[in-house]
Amino acid sequence: MRYLFTFILLLVLSSKSIANQRSFEQAYAPISVNKITIFIPIENLPSNSRLVSLKETDNGYLIEWDQADGATFYYVEQLVNGVWQQVGGDVTGLSMSISGKSSSQFRVVACGRYGCSKQATHQNVIANGDLQLSQFSLSKPEVTLGQASLLSWKVKNASSVTITGSNGSVYYYLPHTLGTTYW
């Protein structure tokens, strides 16, 4: 009976670890010489994601992060008693609620078709608090197509700013303090 219990326990533990494992495709780059083409395995991982916001809630935390180039999902780790533990996997959005308040230190790992980004040992500065837009202005009240305008802003508790124009143009990773750009 004891051996049966041990066997069942090992079976459950091994199936759980198999379920947490993920296989990724290998990326290849073609190399052509004359009429011969060979494919060389390459590393094609998503860029690192930056944790941008940490807000304490009644029963835990709400964390938000920037989209990483090449990422299709993310997993989130929390530092608990000096050990990084996964608290969220296969997250397809850019935010996650974490229940419990054992630690306020988190990191986000971006994953895609060919694997996951390198794990950051430290995340960037985390904004703790609500976003506060204290300045937003244009150098001209109206801008017609083809004209330039100076756009200025100042945002507190943001690590970067993303601006989307009325024509669909998107400007990513702009500085959060009195950044400027031409539209």
C-alpha positions as a Markdown table, in Angstrom:
| # | Residue | x | y | z |
|---|---|---|---|---|
| 1 | Met | 0.0 | 0.0 | 0.0 |
| 2 | Arg | 2.9 | 2.3 | 0.9 |
| 3 | Tyr | 4.5 | 1.7 | -2.5 |
| 4 | Leu | 1.2 | 2.4 | -4.3 |
| 5 | Phe | 0.9 | 5.8 | -2.5 |
| 6 | Thr | 4.5 | 6.7 | -3.4 |
| 7 | Phe | 3.9 | 5.7 | -7.0 |
| 8 | Ile | 0.7 | 7.8 | -7.2 |
| 9 | Leu | 2.4 | 10.8 | -5.6 |
| 10 | Leu | 5.3 | 10.6 | -8.0 |
| 11 | Leu | 2.9 | 10.3 | -11.0 |
| 12 | Val | 1.0 | 13.4 | -9.8 |
| 13 | Leu | 4.2 | 15.4 | -9.3 |
| 14 | Ser | 5.7 | 14.4 | -12.6 |
| 15 | Ser | 2.5 | 15.3 | -14.5 |
| 16 | Lys | 2.4 | 18.6 | -12.8 |
| 17 | Ser | 6.0 | 19.5 | -13.8 |
| 18 | Ile | 5.3 | 18.3 | -17.3 |
| 19 | Ala | 2.2 | 20.6 | -17.5 |
| 20 | Asn | 4.4 | 23.6 | -16.5 |
| 21 | Gln | 7.0 | 22.8 | -19.1 |
| 22 | Arg | 6.7 | 24.5 | -22.5 |
| 23 | Ser | 8.4 | 23.7 | -25.8 |
| 24 | Phe | 9.4 | 26.5 | -28.1 |
| 25 | Glu | 10.3 | 26.5 | -31.8 |
| 26 | Gln | 13.9 | 26.9 | -32.9 |
| 27 | Ala | 14.5 | 30.0 | -35.0 |
| 28 | Tyr | 16.7 | 29.7 | -38.0 |
| 29 | Ala | 18.5 | 32.2 | -40.3 |
| 30 | Pro | 19.2 | 31.3 | -43.9 |
| 31 | Ile | 22.8 | 31.6 | -45.2 |
| 32 | Ser | 23.2 | 31.4 | -48.9 |
| 33 | Val | 26.4 | 30.8 | -50.8 |
| 34 | Asn | 26.1 | 30.5 | -54.6 |
| 35 | Lys | 23.0 | 28.2 | -55.0 |
| 36 | Ile | 23.3 | 26.5 | -51.7 |
| 37 | Thr | 21.3 | 27.7 | -48.7 |
| 38 | Ile | 21.7 | 26.3 | -45.2 |
| 39 | Phe | 19.8 | 27.3 | -42.1 |
| 40 | Ile | 21.7 | 28.2 | -39.0 |
| 41 | Pro | 19.9 | 28.0 | -35.6 |
| 42 | Ile | 19.7 | 31.4 | -34.0 |
| 43 | Glu | 18.4 | 32.9 | -30.8 |
| 44 | Asn | 15.3 | 35.1 | -31.4 |
| 45 | Leu | 13.9 | 35.9 | -28.0 |
| 46 | Pro | 11.4 | 38.7 | -27.1 |
| 47 | Ser | 12.8 | 41.9 | -25.7 |
| 48 | Asn | 12.7 | 42.3 | -21.9 |
| 49 | Ser | 9.5 | 43.7 | -20.5 |
| 50 | Arg | 9.6 | 46.6 | -18.0 |
| 51 | Leu | 7.4 | 46.6 | -14.9 |
| 52 | Val | 5.9 | 50.0 | -14.9 |
| 53 | Ser | 3.3 | 50.1 | -12.1 |
| 54 | Leu | 2.7 | 48.5 | -8.8 |
| 55 | Lys | -0.5 | 49.5 | -6.9 |
| 56 | Glu | -1.4 | 48.1 | -3.5 |
| 57 | Thr | -5.0 | 46.8 | -3.4 |
| 58 | Asp | -7.1 | 45.7 | -0.4 |
| 59 | Asn | -6.0 | 42.0 | -0.8 |
| 60 | Gly | -2.8 | 42.2 | -2.8 |
| 61 | Tyr | -1.2 | 44.1 | -5.7 |
| 62 | Leu | -2.1 | 45.2 | -9.2 |
| 63 | Ile | 1.0 | 45.2 | -11.5 |
| 64 | Glu | 1.3 | 46.5 | -15.0 |
| 65 | Trp | 4.1 | 46.3 | -17.5 |
| 66 | Asp | 5.1 | 47.5 | -21.0 |
| 67 | Gln | 4.6 | 45.3 | -24.0 |
| 68 | Ala | 7.8 | 43.6 | -25.2 |
| 69 | Asp | 8.6 | 43.2 | -28.8 |
| 70 | Gly | 8.1 | 39.6 | -30.0 |
| 71 | Ala | 6.1 | 38.6 | -26.9 |
| 72 | Thr | 2.8 | 36.6 | -27.1 |
| 73 | Phe | 2.5 | 36.0 | -23.3 |
| 74 | Tyr | 4.2 | 36.8 | -20.1 |
| 75 | Tyr | 4.9 | 35.2 | -16.7 |
| 76 | Val | 5.2 | 37.0 | -13.5 |
| 77 | Glu | 7.5 | 36.2 | -10.6 |
| 78 | Gln | 7.5 | 37.5 | -7.0 |
| 79 | Leu | 10.4 | 37.6 | -4.6 |
| 80 | Val | 9.3 | 35.7 | -1.5 |
| 81 | Asn | 11.8 | 35.0 | 1.3 |
| 82 | Gly | 14.7 | 35.6 | -1.1 |
| 83 | Val | 13.5 | 33.2 | -3.8 |
| 84 | Trp | 11.7 | 34.2 | -7.1 |
| 85 | Gln | 8.5 | 32.3 | -7.4 |
| 86 | Gln | 6.2 | 32.2 | -10.4 |
| 87 | Val | 2.8 | 33.7 | -9.5 |
| 88 | Gly | 1.3 | 34.1 | -13.0 |
| 89 | Gly | 1.9 | 32.2 | -16.2 |
| 90 | Asp | 0.6 | 32.5 | -19.7 |
| 91 | Val | -0.6 | 36.0 | -19.1 |
| 92 | Thr | -1.6 | 37.5 | -22.5 |
| 93 | Gly | -2.5 | 41.0 | -21.2 |
| 94 | Leu | -0.2 | 43.7 | -19.7 |
| 95 | Ser | -1.5 | 43.6 | -16.2 |
| 96 | Met | -2.2 | 41.1 | -13.4 |
| 97 | Ser | -3.7 | 41.1 | -9.9 |
| 98 | Ile | -1.8 | 39.3 | -7.3 |
| 99 | Ser | -3.5 | 38.2 | -4.0 |
| 100 | Gly | -1.6 | 38.3 | -0.8 |
| 101 | Lys | 1.0 | 40.7 | 0.4 |
| 102 | Ser | 4.0 | 38.5 | 1.1 |
| 103 | Ser | 6.3 | 40.8 | -1.0 |
| 104 | Ser | 6.1 | 43.8 | -3.2 |
| 105 | Gln | 9.0 | 42.8 | -5.4 |
| 106 | Phe | 8.0 | 41.5 | -8.8 |
| 107 | Arg | 9.5 | 40.9 | -12.3 |
| 108 | Val | 7.9 | 40.1 | -15.6 |
| 109 | Val | 9.4 | 37.7 | -18.2 |
| 110 | Ala | 8.2 | 38.1 | -21.8 |
| 111 | Cys | 7.8 | 34.9 | -23.9 |
| 112 | Gly | 7.1 | 34.3 | -27.6 |
| 113 | Arg | 7.3 | 31.7 | -30.3 |
| 114 | Tyr | 11.0 | 31.0 | -29.8 |
| 115 | Gly | 11.4 | 31.2 | -26.1 |
| 116 | Cys | 11.4 | 33.7 | -23.2 |
| 117 | Ser | 13.5 | 36.8 | -22.7 |
| 118 | Lys | 16.4 | 36.7 | -20.3 |
| 119 | Gln | 15.2 | 37.0 | -16.7 |
| 120 | Ala | 16.0 | 40.4 | -15.2 |
| 121 | Thr | 17.6 | 40.2 | -11.9 |
| 122 | His | 16.2 | 43.7 | -11.1 |
| 123 | Gln | 13.2 | 45.4 | -12.7 |
| 124 | Asn | 13.2 | 49.0 | -13.6 |
| 125 | Val | 11.9 | 51.6 | -11.1 |
| 126 | Ile | 8.3 | 50.9 | -10.2 |
| 127 | Ala | 5.8 | 53.7 | -10.0 |
| 128 | Asn | 3.9 | 53.2 | -6.8 |
| 129 | Gly | 0.7 | 55.3 | -6.9 |
| 130 | Asp | -1.8 | 56.7 | -9.4 |
| 131 | Leu | -0.6 | 58.4 | -12.6 |
| 132 | Gln | -0.8 | 62.1 | -12.4 |
| 133 | Leu | -0.7 | 64.2 | -15.6 |
| 134 | Ser | 0.4 | 67.6 | -14.5 |
| 135 | Gln | 1.2 | 69.1 | -17.9 |
| 136 | Phe | 0.0 | 68.5 | -21.5 |
| 137 | Ser | 0.3 | 71.1 | -24.2 |
| 138 | Leu | 0.6 | 71.7 | -27.9 |
| 139 | Ser | 2.5 | 74.6 | -29.5 |
| 140 | Lys | -0.4 | 75.2 | -31.9 |
| 141 | Pro | -4.1 | 74.9 | -31.2 |
| 142 | Glu | -4.7 | 73.4 | -34.6 |
| 143 | Val | -2.5 | 71.3 | -36.8 |
| 144 | Thr | -3.2 | 70.4 | -40.4 |
| 145 | Leu | -1.8 | 67.4 | -42.2 |
| 146 | Gly | 2.0 | 67.8 | -42.8 |
| 147 | Gln | 2.5 | 70.5 | -40.3 |
| 148 | Ala | 4.7 | 70.0 | -37.2 |
| 149 | Ser | 3.7 | 70.8 | -33.7 |
| 150 | Leu | 5.6 | 70.6 | -30.4 |
| 151 | Leu | 3.9 | 68.3 | -27.9 |
| 152 | Ser | 4.9 | 68.6 | -24.2 |
| 153 | Trp | 3.9 | 66.6 | -21.2 |
| 154 | Lys | 4.8 | 65.8 | -17.6 |
| 155 | Val | 3.5 | 62.6 | -15.9 |
| 156 | Lys | 4.2 | 61.5 | -12.4 |
| 157 | Asn | 4.4 | 57.8 | -11.4 |
| 158 | Ala | 5.0 | 56.6 | -15.0 |
| 159 | Ser | 8.2 | 54.9 | -16.3 |
| 160 | Ser | 7.3 | 55.7 | -19.9 |
| 161 | Val | 4.6 | 57.3 | -22.0 |
| 162 | Thr | 2.9 | 56.0 | -25.2 |
| 163 | Ile | 1.1 | 58.5 | -27.5 |
| 164 | Thr | -1.2 | 57.5 | -30.3 |
| 165 | Gly | -2.0 | 60.1 | -32.9 |
| 166 | Ser | -5.3 | 60.6 | -34.6 |
| 167 | Asn | -3.8 | 59.1 | -37.8 |
| 168 | Gly | -2.9 | 55.9 | -36.0 |
| 169 | Ser | 0.8 | 56.7 | -35.5 |
| 170 | Val | 2.1 | 55.3 | -32.2 |
| 171 | Tyr | 5.1 | 56.6 | -30.3 |
| 172 | Tyr | 6.4 | 54.2 | -27.6 |
| 173 | Tyr | 8.7 | 54.4 | -24.7 |
| 174 | Leu | 8.7 | 58.2 | -24.5 |
| 175 | Pro | 10.2 | 59.8 | -21.3 |
| 176 | His | 7.8 | 60.5 | -18.6 |
| 177 | Thr | 9.1 | 63.9 | -17.5 |
| 178 | Leu | 8.5 | 66.8 | -19.8 |
| 179 | Gly | 9.2 | 64.8 | -22.9 |
| 180 | Thr | 8.7 | 66.5 | -26.3 |
| 181 | Thr | 8.1 | 65.2 | -29.8 |
| 182 | Tyr | 7.0 | 66.6 | -33.1 |
| 183 | Trp | 3.7 | 65.5 | -34.5 |
